[in-house]
mmCIF file of N, CA and C in Angstrom:
data_model
loop_
_atom_site.group_PDB
_atom_site.id
_atom_site.type_symbol
_atom_site.label_atom_id
_atom_site.label_comp_id
_atom_site.label_asym_id
_atom_site.label_seq_id
_atom_site.Cartn_x
_atom_site.Cartn_y
_atom_site.Cartn_z
ATOM 1 N N ILE A 14 21.345 -11.073 -22.599
ATOM 2 C CA ILE A 14 20.748 -13.033 -22.106
ATOM 3 C C ILE A 14 21.726 -13.499 -23.337
ATOM 4 N N LEU A 15 22.730 -14.291 -22.283
ATOM 5 C CA LEU A 15 23.016 -15.156 -22.211
ATOM 6 C C LEU A 15 22.604 -16.551 -22.390
ATOM 7 N N GLU A 16 22.664 -17.165 -23.451
ATOM 8 C CA GLU A 16 21.930 -18.430 -23.993
ATOM 9 C C GLU A 16 22.939 -19.660 -23.937
ATOM 10 N N GLY A 17 22.783 -20.574 -23.704
ATOM 11 C CA GLY A 17 23.255 -21.705 -23.604
ATOM 12 C C GLY A 17 23.740 -22.184 -21.425
ATOM 13 N N GLU A 18 24.104 -23.175 -21.739
ATOM 14 C CA GLU A 18 24.492 -24.046 -20.325
ATOM 15 C C GLU A 18 25.905 -24.220 -20.241
ATOM 16 N N ASN A 19 26.617 -23.994 -21.156
ATOM 17 C CA ASN A 19 28.254 -24.583 -21.059
ATOM 18 C C ASN A 19 28.638 -22.895 -21.237
ATOM 19 N N LEU A 20 28.371 -21.813 -20.492
ATOM 20 C CA LEU A 20 28.889 -20.772 -20.535
ATOM 21 C C LEU A 20 30.409 -20.970 -19.757
ATOM 22 N N LEU A 21 30.855 -21.640 -18.367
ATOM 23 C CA LEU A 21 32.324 -21.803 -18.358
ATOM 24 C C LEU A 21 32.544 -22.887 -18.323
ATOM 25 N N THR A 22 32.324 -23.835 -19.597
ATOM 26 C CA THR A 22 32.681 -25.315 -19.660
ATOM 27 C C THR A 22 32.990 -25.377 -20.890
ATOM 28 N N LYS A 23 32.486 -25.105 -21.791
ATOM 29 C CA LYS A 23 33.324 -25.431 -23.592
ATOM 30 C C LYS A 23 33.460 -24.313 -24.022
ATOM 31 N N ARG A 24 34.046 -23.022 -22.900
ATOM 32 C CA ARG A 24 34.896 -22.103 -23.527
ATOM 33 C C ARG A 24 36.381 -22.265 -23.602
ATOM 34 N N ASN A 25 37.129 -21.601 -24.420
ATOM 35 C CA ASN A 25 38.586 -21.671 -23.865
ATOM 36 C C ASN A 25 38.558 -20.465 -23.291
ATOM 37 N N ILE A 26 37.714 -19.398 -22.130
ATOM 38 C CA ILE A 26 38.026 -18.645 -21.870
ATOM 39 C C ILE A 26 38.149 -18.927 -20.029
ATOM 40 N N SER A 27 38.867 -17.733 -19.469
ATOM 41 C CA SER A 27 39.027 -18.334 -17.824
ATOM 42 C C SER A 27 37.375 -17.309 -17.091
ATOM 43 N N HIS A 28 37.421 -18.359 -16.311
ATOM 44 C CA HIS A 28 35.589 -17.773 -15.350
ATOM 45 C C HIS A 28 36.060 -16.498 -14.928
ATOM 46 N N ASN A 29 37.641 -15.519 -14.518
ATOM 47 C CA ASN A 29 37.404 -14.637 -14.103
ATOM 48 C C ASN A 29 36.915 -13.825 -15.190
ATOM 49 N N ALA A 30 37.596 -13.962 -16.316
ATOM 50 C CA ALA A 30 37.571 -13.063 -17.968
ATOM 51 C C ALA A 30 35.945 -13.159 -17.864
ATOM 52 N N ILE A 31 35.165 -14.550 -17.672
ATOM 53 C CA ILE A 31 33.679 -14.201 -17.915
ATOM 54 C C ILE A 31 33.071 -13.772 -16.717
ATOM 55 N N PHE A 32 33.573 -13.836 -15.947
ATOM 56 C CA PHE A 32 32.405 -13.261 -14.836
ATOM 57 C C PHE A 32 32.874 -11.588 -14.658
ATOM 58 N N GLY A 33 33.761 -11.113 -15.371
ATOM 59 C CA GLY A 33 34.413 -10.100 -15.214
ATOM 60 C C GLY A 33 33.107 -9.323 -16.558
ATOM 61 N N SER A 34 33.585 -9.673 -17.185
ATOM 62 C CA SER A 34 32.836 -8.795 -18.494
ATOM 63 C C SER A 34 31.426 -8.832 -18.035
ATOM 64 N N ILE A 35 30.749 -9.780 -17.644
ATOM 65 C CA ILE A 35 29.382 -9.920 -17.032
ATOM 66 C C ILE A 35 29.387 -9.312 -16.110
ATOM 67 N N SER A 36 29.945 -8.715 -15.170
ATOM 68 C CA SER A 36 29.987 -7.641 -14.041
ATOM 69 C C SER A 36 30.236 -6.465 -14.317
ATOM 70 N N SER A 37 31.114 -5.771 -15.731
ATOM 71 C CA SER A 37 31.158 -4.564 -16.333
ATOM 72 C C SER A 37 29.756 -4.360 -16.868
ATOM 73 N N ILE A 38 29.280 -5.106 -17.876
ATOM 74 C CA ILE A 38 28.000 -5.156 -18.436
ATOM 75 C C ILE A 38 26.670 -4.529 -16.754
ATOM 76 N N SER A 39 27.041 -5.239 -15.958
ATOM 77 C CA SER A 39 25.674 -5.418 -15.608
ATOM 78 C C SER A 39 26.195 -3.863 -14.592
ATOM 79 N N VAL A 40 26.901 -3.904 -13.853
ATOM 80 C CA VAL A 40 27.532 -3.430 -12.837
ATOM 81 C C VAL A 40 27.624 -1.367 -13.810
ATOM 82 N N ASP A 41 28.625 -1.566 -14.247
ATOM 83 C CA ASP A 41 29.403 -0.528 -14.860
ATOM 84 C C ASP A 41 28.236 -0.340 -15.988
ATOM 85 N N PHE A 42 27.294 -0.851 -16.755
ATOM 86 C CA PHE A 42 26.439 -0.347 -17.626
ATOM 87 C C PHE A 42 25.191 -0.289 -17.215
ATOM 88 N N GLY A 43 25.020 -0.634 -15.996
ATOM 89 C CA GLY A 43 23.457 -0.597 -15.789
ATOM 90 C C GLY A 43 22.913 -1.965 -16.665
ATOM 91 N N VAL A 44 23.085 -2.761 -17.114
ATOM 92 C CA VAL A 44 22.542 -3.292 -17.876
ATOM 93 C C VAL A 44 22.322 -4.706 -17.644
ATOM 94 N N PRO A 45 21.025 -5.331 -16.821
ATOM 95 C CA PRO A 45 20.652 -6.167 -16.860
ATOM 96 C C PRO A 45 21.228 -7.906 -16.789
ATOM 97 N N VAL A 46 21.736 -8.690 -16.695
ATOM 98 C CA VAL A 46 21.995 -10.129 -17.780
ATOM 99 C C VAL A 46 21.605 -11.161 -16.965
ATOM 100 N N LEU A 47 21.209 -11.408 -18.335
ATOM 101 C CA LEU A 47 19.903 -12.758 -17.562
ATOM 102 C C LEU A 47 20.390 -14.132 -18.603
ATOM 103 N N MET A 48 20.416 -15.273 -17.896
ATOM 104 C CA MET A 48 20.726 -16.401 -18.448
ATOM 105 C C MET A 48 19.870 -17.291 -18.831
ATOM 106 N N THR A 49 19.693 -18.184 -19.575
ATOM 107 C CA THR A 49 18.432 -19.403 -20.353
ATOM 108 C C THR A 49 20.049 -20.135 -21.034
ATOM 109 N N LYS A 50 18.977 -21.700 -20.823
ATOM 110 C CA LYS A 50 19.204 -22.383 -20.945
ATOM 111 C C LYS A 50 19.450 -22.943 -22.879
ATOM 112 N N ASP A 51 18.446 -22.557 -23.535
ATOM 113 C CA ASP A 51 18.220 -22.265 -24.637
ATOM 114 C C ASP A 51 17.534 -21.657 -25.442
ATOM 115 N N GLU A 52 17.154 -21.619 -26.859
ATOM 116 C CA GLU A 52 16.109 -20.952 -27.485
ATOM 117 C C GLU A 52 14.551 -20.801 -27.157
ATOM 118 N N MET A 53 14.672 -22.042 -27.094
ATOM 119 C CA MET A 53 13.034 -21.819 -26.338
ATOM 120 C C MET A 53 12.813 -21.194 -25.010
ATOM 121 N N GLU A 54 13.811 -21.385 -24.031
ATOM 122 C CA GLU A 54 13.532 -21.271 -22.671
ATOM 123 C C GLU A 54 14.153 -19.372 -22.715
ATOM 124 N N THR A 55 15.123 -18.654 -24.099
ATOM 125 C CA THR A 55 15.089 -17.195 -24.438
ATOM 126 C C THR A 55 14.016 -16.727 -24.896
ATOM 127 N N ALA A 56 13.112 -17.423 -25.160
ATOM 128 C CA ALA A 56 11.412 -16.953 -26.197
ATOM 129 C C ALA A 56 10.139 -16.787 -25.080
ATOM 130 N N ASP A 57 10.577 -17.633 -23.963
ATOM 131 C CA ASP A 57 9.564 -17.395 -23.077
ATOM 132 C C ASP A 57 9.940 -16.934 -21.978
ATOM 133 N N LEU A 58 11.337 -16.061 -21.669
ATOM 134 C CA LEU A 58 12.266 -15.014 -21.026
ATOM 135 C C LEU A 58 11.041 -13.979 -21.401
ATOM 136 N N LEU A 59 11.448 -13.855 -23.196
ATOM 137 C CA LEU A 59 11.408 -12.219 -23.690
ATOM 138 C C LEU A 59 9.942 -12.388 -23.405
ATOM 139 N N LYS A 60 9.032 -13.269 -23.947
ATOM 140 C CA LYS A 60 7.930 -13.390 -23.275
ATOM 141 C C LYS A 60 7.428 -12.185 -22.412
ATOM 142 N N VAL A 61 7.377 -13.391 -20.929
ATOM 143 C CA VAL A 61 7.378 -12.398 -19.597
ATOM 144 C C VAL A 61 7.654 -11.233 -19.845
ATOM 145 N N ILE A 62 8.942 -10.633 -19.975
ATOM 146 C CA ILE A 62 9.303 -9.426 -19.641
ATOM 147 C C ILE A 62 8.367 -8.658 -21.147
ATOM 148 N N ALA A 63 7.960 -8.878 -21.848
ATOM 149 C CA ALA A 63 7.177 -7.710 -22.737
ATOM 150 C C ALA A 63 5.430 -7.855 -22.077
ATOM 151 N N THR A 64 5.624 -8.769 -21.543
ATOM 152 C CA THR A 64 3.893 -9.058 -20.863
ATOM 153 C C THR A 64 4.130 -8.249 -19.475
ATOM 154 N N ARG A 65 5.320 -8.409 -18.506
ATOM 155 C CA ARG A 65 5.515 -7.423 -17.973
ATOM 156 C C ARG A 65 5.844 -5.767 -18.081
ATOM 157 N N GLU A 66 6.414 -5.507 -18.954
ATOM 158 C CA GLU A 66 6.413 -4.498 -19.296
ATOM 159 C C GLU A 66 5.143 -3.445 -19.967
ATOM 160 N N GLN A 67 4.367 -4.529 -20.386
ATOM 161 C CA GLN A 67 3.318 -3.607 -20.696
ATOM 162 C C GLN A 67 2.242 -3.607 -19.929
ATOM 163 N N LYS A 68 1.885 -4.624 -19.497
ATOM 164 C CA LYS A 68 1.340 -4.192 -18.161
ATOM 165 C C LYS A 68 1.517 -3.461 -16.629
ATOM 166 N N LYS A 69 2.829 -3.232 -17.146
ATOM 167 C CA LYS A 69 3.566 -2.213 -15.671
ATOM 168 C C LYS A 69 2.984 -1.223 -15.750
ATOM 169 N N ASP A 70 2.101 -0.546 -16.616
ATOM 170 C CA ASP A 70 1.383 1.122 -16.806
ATOM 171 C C ASP A 70 0.136 0.372 -17.401
ATOM 172 N N ASN A 71 -0.336 -0.293 -17.269
ATOM 173 C CA ASN A 71 -1.781 -1.426 -17.794
ATOM 174 C C ASN A 71 -2.352 -0.992 -19.033
ATOM 175 N N LYS A 72 -1.160 -1.152 -20.012
ATOM 176 C CA LYS A 72 -1.125 -1.014 -21.005
ATOM 177 C C LYS A 72 -2.004 -2.725 -21.933
ATOM 178 N N VAL A 73 -2.343 -2.539 -22.579
ATOM 179 C CA VAL A 73 -2.864 -3.857 -23.256
ATOM 180 C C VAL A 73 -1.427 -4.863 -24.078
ATOM 181 N N VAL A 74 -1.682 -5.749 -23.627
ATOM 182 C CA VAL A 74 -0.210 -6.879 -24.624
ATOM 183 C C VAL A 74 -0.367 -6.806 -25.832
ATOM 184 N N ALA A 75 0.412 -5.981 -26.551
ATOM 185 C CA ALA A 75 0.091 -6.149 -28.151
ATOM 186 C C ALA A 75 0.661 -7.433 -28.883
ATOM 187 N N VAL A 76 -0.147 -8.404 -29.320
ATOM 188 C CA VAL A 76 -0.215 -9.361 -30.217
ATOM 189 C C VAL A 76 1.061 -9.207 -30.904
ATOM 190 N N ARG A 77 0.990 -8.178 -32.091
ATOM 191 C CA ARG A 77 1.691 -8.002 -33.007
ATOM 192 C C ARG A 77 2.714 -7.380 -32.787
ATOM 193 N N GLY A 78 3.198 -6.654 -31.813
ATOM 194 C CA GLY A 78 4.136 -5.113 -31.650
ATOM 195 C C GLY A 78 3.722 -4.128 -32.775
ATOM 196 N N GLU A 79 5.093 -3.731 -32.600
ATOM 197 C CA GLU A 79 4.619 -2.081 -33.281
ATOM 198 C C GLU A 79 4.503 -2.303 -35.176
ATOM 199 N N LYS A 80 3.411 -1.230 -35.166
ATOM 200 C CA LYS A 80 2.699 -1.440 -36.911
ATOM 201 C C LYS A 80 3.799 -0.857 -37.745
ATOM 202 N N PRO A 81 4.423 -1.892 -38.906
ATOM 203 C CA PRO A 81 5.523 -1.271 -39.601
ATOM 204 C C PRO A 81 4.466 -0.516 -40.669
ATOM 205 N N GLN A 82 5.513 0.436 -41.253
ATOM 206 C CA GLN A 82 4.686 1.680 -42.382
ATOM 207 C C GLN A 82 4.576 0.775 -43.310
ATOM 208 N N MET A 83 3.701 0.752 -44.003
ATOM 209 C CA MET A 83 3.332 -0.018 -45.103
ATOM 210 C C MET A 83 1.833 0.277 -46.263
ATOM 211 N N SER A 84 2.240 0.026 -47.745
ATOM 212 C CA SER A 84 1.281 0.280 -48.367
ATOM 213 C C SER A 84 -0.181 0.341 -47.922
ATOM 214 N N LEU A 85 -0.881 0.104 -48.993
ATOM 215 C CA LEU A 85 -2.236 -0.779 -48.632
ATOM 216 C C LEU A 85 -2.454 -1.774 -48.976
ATOM 217 N N LYS A 86 -1.095 -2.548 -50.034
ATOM 218 C CA LYS A 86 -1.250 -3.706 -50.623
ATOM 219 C C LYS A 86 -0.489 -4.426 -49.654
ATOM 220 N N GLU A 87 0.359 -3.855 -48.813
ATOM 221 C CA GLU A 87 1.066 -4.193 -47.864
ATOM 222 C C GLU A 87 -0.079 -5.005 -46.636
ATOM 223 N N ARG A 88 -0.710 -3.773 -46.487
ATOM 224 C CA ARG A 88 -1.666 -3.365 -44.982
ATOM 225 C C ARG A 88 -2.399 -4.972 -45.477
ATOM 226 N N GLN A 89 -2.618 -5.107 -46.402
ATOM 227 C CA GLN A 89 -3.681 -5.710 -46.803
ATOM 228 C C GLN A 89 -3.234 -6.995 -46.774
ATOM 229 N N GLN A 90 -2.196 -7.893 -47.356
ATOM 230 C CA GLN A 90 -1.713 -8.691 -47.019
ATOM 231 C C GLN A 90 -1.263 -8.507 -45.281
ATOM 232 N N TYR A 91 -0.903 -8.178 -44.778
ATOM 233 C CA TYR A 91 0.039 -8.124 -43.488
ATOM 234 C C TYR A 91 -1.181 -8.738 -42.848
ATOM 235 N N LEU A 92 -2.387 -7.943 -42.908
ATOM 236 C CA LEU A 92 -4.332 -8.690 -42.079
ATOM 237 C C LEU A 92 -4.191 -10.064 -42.345
ATOM 238 N N ILE A 93 -4.528 -10.578 -43.697
ATOM 239 C CA ILE A 93 -4.498 -11.667 -43.869
ATOM 240 C C ILE A 93 -3.866 -12.967 -43.660
ATOM 241 N N GLU A 94 -2.530 -12.623 -43.719
ATOM 242 C CA GLU A 94 -1.153 -13.210 -42.944
ATOM 243 C C GLU A 94 -1.356 -13.687 -41.525
ATOM 244 N N GLY A 95 -2.527 -12.674 -40.994
ATOM 245 C CA GLY A 95 -2.667 -13.269 -39.438
ATOM 246 C C GLY A 95 -3.821 -14.066 -39.608
ATOM 247 N N LEU A 96 -4.837 -14.350 -40.397
ATOM 248 C CA LEU A 96 -5.493 -16.175 -40.342
ATOM 249 C C LEU A 96 -4.592 -16.655 -40.024
ATOM 250 N N PRO A 97 -5.651 -18.005 -39.384
ATOM 251 C CA PRO A 97 -4.957 -19.135 -39.163
ATOM 252 C C PRO A 97 -3.887 -19.791 -40.119
ATOM 253 N N ASN A 98 -3.010 -20.196 -40.092
ATOM 254 C CA ASN A 98 -2.161 -20.702 -41.253
ATOM 255 C C ASN A 98 -1.938 -20.344 -42.514
ATOM 256 N N VAL A 99 -2.332 -18.778 -42.716
ATOM 257 C CA VAL A 99 -2.450 -18.341 -43.420
ATOM 258 C C VAL A 99 -0.936 -17.491 -44.243
ATOM 259 N N SER A 100 0.051 -18.648 -44.520
ATOM 260 C CA SER A 100 1.857 -18.092 -45.048
ATOM 261 C C SER A 100 1.299 -16.669 -46.553
ATOM 262 N N ALA A 101 2.399 -15.528 -46.393
ATOM 263 C CA ALA A 101 2.775 -14.759 -47.781
ATOM 264 C C ALA A 101 2.308 -15.502 -48.623
ATOM 265 N N VAL A 102 2.391 -16.088 -49.516
ATOM 266 C CA VAL A 102 2.133 -16.866 -50.763
ATOM 267 C C VAL A 102 0.582 -17.178 -50.748
ATOM 268 N N LEU A 103 -0.196 -17.865 -49.276
ATOM 269 C CA LEU A 103 -1.501 -17.773 -49.341
ATOM 270 C C LEU A 103 -2.110 -16.776 -49.040
ATOM 271 N N ALA A 104 -1.469 -15.924 -48.307
ATOM 272 C CA ALA A 104 -1.826 -14.622 -48.809
ATOM 273 C C ALA A 104 -2.228 -13.703 -49.633
ATOM 274 N N LYS A 105 -1.345 -13.836 -50.820
ATOM 275 C CA LYS A 105 -1.630 -13.593 -51.873
ATOM 276 C C LYS A 105 -2.697 -13.993 -53.378
ATOM 277 N N ARG A 106 -2.595 -15.083 -52.756
ATOM 278 C CA ARG A 106 -3.356 -15.882 -53.702
ATOM 279 C C ARG A 106 -4.663 -15.393 -52.952
ATOM 280 N N LEU A 107 -5.528 -15.410 -52.396
ATOM 281 C CA LEU A 107 -6.457 -15.335 -51.477
ATOM 282 C C LEU A 107 -6.984 -14.172 -52.123
ATOM 283 N N LEU A 108 -6.575 -12.777 -51.556
ATOM 284 C CA LEU A 108 -6.631 -11.541 -51.771
ATOM 285 C C LEU A 108 -6.735 -11.347 -53.525
ATOM 286 N N THR A 109 -5.619 -12.182 -54.181
ATOM 287 C CA THR A 109 -6.028 -11.757 -55.748
ATOM 288 C C THR A 109 -7.297 -12.678 -56.100
ATOM 289 N N TYR A 110 -7.902 -13.747 -55.354
ATOM 290 C CA TYR A 110 -9.145 -14.065 -55.905
ATOM 291 C C TYR A 110 -10.154 -13.554 -55.439
ATOM 292 N N PHE A 111 -9.738 -13.501 -54.474
ATOM 293 C CA PHE A 111 -11.090 -13.092 -54.003
ATOM 294 C C PHE A 111 -11.858 -11.671 -53.536
ATOM 295 N N GLY A 112 -9.940 -10.391 -54.569
ATOM 296 C CA GLY A 112 -9.931 -9.171 -54.898
ATOM 297 C C GLY A 112 -10.131 -7.848 -53.437
ATOM 298 N N SER A 113 -10.236 -8.215 -52.412
ATOM 299 C CA SER A 113 -10.261 -8.279 -50.871
ATOM 300 C C SER A 113 -10.586 -8.564 -49.494
ATOM 301 N N VAL A 114 -10.092 -7.972 -48.596
ATOM 302 C CA VAL A 114 -10.115 -8.279 -47.445
ATOM 303 C C VAL A 114 -11.526 -8.588 -47.092
ATOM 304 N N ARG A 115 -12.449 -7.394 -47.165
ATOM 305 C CA ARG A 115 -13.839 -8.157 -47.442
ATOM 306 C C ARG A 115 -14.112 -9.092 -48.421
ATOM 307 N N GLY A 116 -13.626 -9.022 -49.590
ATOM 308 C CA GLY A 116 -13.921 -10.223 -50.172
ATOM 309 C C GLY A 116 -13.545 -11.631 -49.446
ATOM 310 N N ILE A 117 -12.648 -12.041 -48.783
ATOM 311 C CA ILE A 117 -12.129 -12.569 -48.210
ATOM 312 C C ILE A 117 -13.353 -13.088 -47.199
ATOM 313 N N SER A 118 -13.205 -12.347 -46.347
ATOM 314 C CA SER A 118 -14.431 -12.012 -45.130
ATOM 315 C C SER A 118 -15.613 -12.722 -45.277
ATOM 316 N N ASN A 119 -15.658 -12.305 -46.440
ATOM 317 C CA ASN A 119 -17.614 -12.668 -46.478
ATOM 318 C C ASN A 119 -17.468 -13.876 -47.623
ATOM 319 N N ALA A 120 -16.665 -14.791 -47.672
ATOM 320 C CA ALA A 120 -16.544 -16.159 -48.280
ATOM 321 C C ALA A 120 -16.435 -17.249 -47.650
ATOM 322 N N SER A 121 -17.728 -17.909 -47.993
ATOM 323 C CA SER A 121 -17.951 -19.336 -47.237
ATOM 324 C C SER A 121 -16.664 -20.429 -47.220
ATOM 325 N N GLU A 122 -16.539 -20.939 -46.622
ATOM 326 C CA GLU A 122 -15.628 -22.298 -46.485
ATOM 327 C C GLU A 122 -15.217 -22.687 -47.460
ATOM 328 N N GLU A 123 -16.532 -22.890 -48.444
ATOM 329 C CA GLU A 123 -16.156 -23.675 -49.849
ATOM 330 C C GLU A 123 -15.893 -22.558 -50.612
ATOM 331 N N GLU A 124 -16.335 -21.869 -50.587
ATOM 332 C CA GLU A 124 -15.427 -20.454 -51.959
ATOM 333 C C GLU A 124 -14.098 -20.412 -51.173
ATOM 334 N N LEU A 125 -13.687 -20.554 -49.832
ATOM 335 C CA LEU A 125 -12.218 -20.139 -49.154
ATOM 336 C C LEU A 125 -11.500 -21.431 -50.413
ATOM 337 N N MET A 126 -12.168 -23.085 -50.064
ATOM 338 C CA MET A 126 -11.270 -24.019 -50.925
ATOM 339 C C MET A 126 -11.670 -24.031 -51.980
ATOM 340 N N GLN A 127 -11.278 -23.456 -53.211
ATOM 341 C CA GLN A 127 -11.437 -22.844 -54.732
ATOM 342 C C GLN A 127 -10.107 -22.400 -54.594
ATOM 343 N N VAL A 128 -9.450 -21.553 -53.266
ATOM 344 C CA VAL A 128 -7.826 -20.694 -53.591
ATOM 345 C C VAL A 128 -7.520 -22.178 -53.368
ATOM 346 N N ALA A 129 -6.349 -22.320 -54.283
ATOM 347 C CA ALA A 129 -4.827 -23.540 -54.471
ATOM 348 C C ALA A 129 -4.370 -23.297 -52.985
ATOM 349 N N GLY A 130 -4.733 -24.619 -52.129
ATOM 350 C CA GLY A 130 -3.251 -24.167 -50.871
ATOM 351 C C GLY A 130 -4.332 -24.114 -50.057
ATOM 352 N N VAL A 131 -5.822 -23.817 -50.093
ATOM 353 C CA VAL A 131 -7.141 -24.054 -48.463
ATOM 354 C C VAL A 131 -7.604 -25.133 -48.689
ATOM 355 N N GLY A 132 -7.429 -26.141 -48.267
ATOM 356 C CA GLY A 132 -7.944 -27.392 -48.132
ATOM 357 C C GLY A 132 -9.498 -26.507 -46.757
ATOM 358 N N LYS A 133 -10.124 -27.959 -46.209
ATOM 359 C CA LYS A 133 -10.956 -27.717 -45.368
ATOM 360 C C LYS A 133 -10.733 -27.278 -43.958
ATOM 361 N N GLY A 134 -9.686 -27.759 -43.694
ATOM 362 C CA GLY A 134 -9.021 -27.380 -42.438
ATOM 363 C C GLY A 134 -8.931 -25.868 -42.106
ATOM 364 N N ILE A 135 -7.662 -25.385 -43.130
ATOM 365 C CA ILE A 135 -7.449 -23.701 -43.306
ATOM 366 C C ILE A 135 -8.876 -23.034 -43.524
ATOM 367 N N ALA A 136 -9.673 -23.988 -44.007
ATOM 368 C CA ALA A 136 -11.109 -23.158 -44.522
ATOM 369 C C ALA A 136 -11.886 -22.459 -43.509
ATOM 370 N N THR A 137 -11.821 -23.805 -42.752
ATOM 371 C CA THR A 137 -12.817 -24.387 -41.127
ATOM 372 C C THR A 137 -12.121 -23.061 -40.166
ATOM 373 N N GLU A 138 -10.799 -22.731 -40.166
ATOM 374 C CA GLU A 138 -10.129 -22.081 -38.707
ATOM 375 C C GLU A 138 -10.539 -20.518 -39.635
ATOM 376 N N ILE A 139 -10.379 -20.298 -41.024
ATOM 377 C CA ILE A 139 -10.316 -18.948 -41.063
ATOM 378 C C ILE A 139 -12.428 -18.530 -40.782
ATOM 379 N N ILE A 140 -12.793 -19.388 -41.287
ATOM 380 C CA ILE A 140 -14.187 -18.512 -40.978
ATOM 381 C C ILE A 140 -14.312 -19.098 -39.452
ATOM 382 N N LYS A 141 -13.826 -19.843 -38.569
ATOM 383 C CA LYS A 141 -14.335 -19.239 -37.322
ATOM 384 C C LYS A 141 -13.841 -18.812 -36.739
ATOM 385 N N VAL A 142 -12.273 -18.227 -36.919
ATOM 386 C CA VAL A 142 -11.523 -16.934 -37.154
ATOM 387 C C VAL A 142 -12.454 -15.048 -37.225
ATOM 388 N N LEU A 143 -12.812 -15.364 -38.502
ATOM 389 C CA LEU A 143 -13.513 -14.349 -38.809
ATOM 390 C C LEU A 143 -14.986 -14.327 -38.047
ATOM 391 N N ASN A 144 -15.720 -14.824 -37.804
ATOM 392 C CA ASN A 144 -17.392 -15.103 -37.696
ATOM 393 C C ASN A 144 -17.188 -14.816 -35.831
ATOM 394 N N SER A 145 -16.452 -15.858 -35.377
ATOM 395 C CA SER A 145 -16.643 -15.780 -33.835
ATOM 396 C C SER A 145 -16.694 -14.411 -33.307
ATOM 397 N N ASP A 146 -18.031 -14.467 -32.059
ATOM 398 C CA ASP A 146 -17.786 -13.359 -30.992
ATOM 399 C C ASP A 146 -16.293 -13.217 -30.681
ATOM 400 N N TYR A 147 -15.870 -11.721 -29.893
ATOM 401 C CA TYR A 147 -15.477 -12.053 -29.292
ATOM 402 C C TYR A 147 -15.095 -11.725 -27.421
ATOM 403 N N PHE A 148 -14.473 -12.209 -26.774
ATOM 404 C CA PHE A 148 -14.944 -12.303 -25.531
ATOM 405 C C PHE A 148 -13.416 -11.839 -24.738
ATOM 406 N N GLU A 149 -13.043 -11.101 -24.086
ATOM 407 C CA GLU A 149 -12.435 -10.635 -23.302
ATOM 408 C C GLU A 149 -12.151 -11.773 -22.135
#
């Protein structure tokens, strides 16, 4: 992916050299070359590519991607970090306070708010995610 609008105008390289490089990558190596104007467009493009790739074989689109090898403690933290507005620091605080993932999932909104960094908004969102029915 070539990112940026000024590929040809803001560089001290001839157009032929740039086009030659792009052509070589595409034709000689069989690698598609895609252009985007900025970081946001690149992120959007990568999301579309990933979605198409996973749907091609009727795969479910993975929200988190490949799961890395982790210890039990790391898995617990990873799971809690998936809750709304929960950073690594807050996940550790929640796990320390409640002792387990189940302890967090069984906590009331008021109990969650006893943890430093968890206000009403975050507590409400956590409860909503943990207790709402799943609909496809």
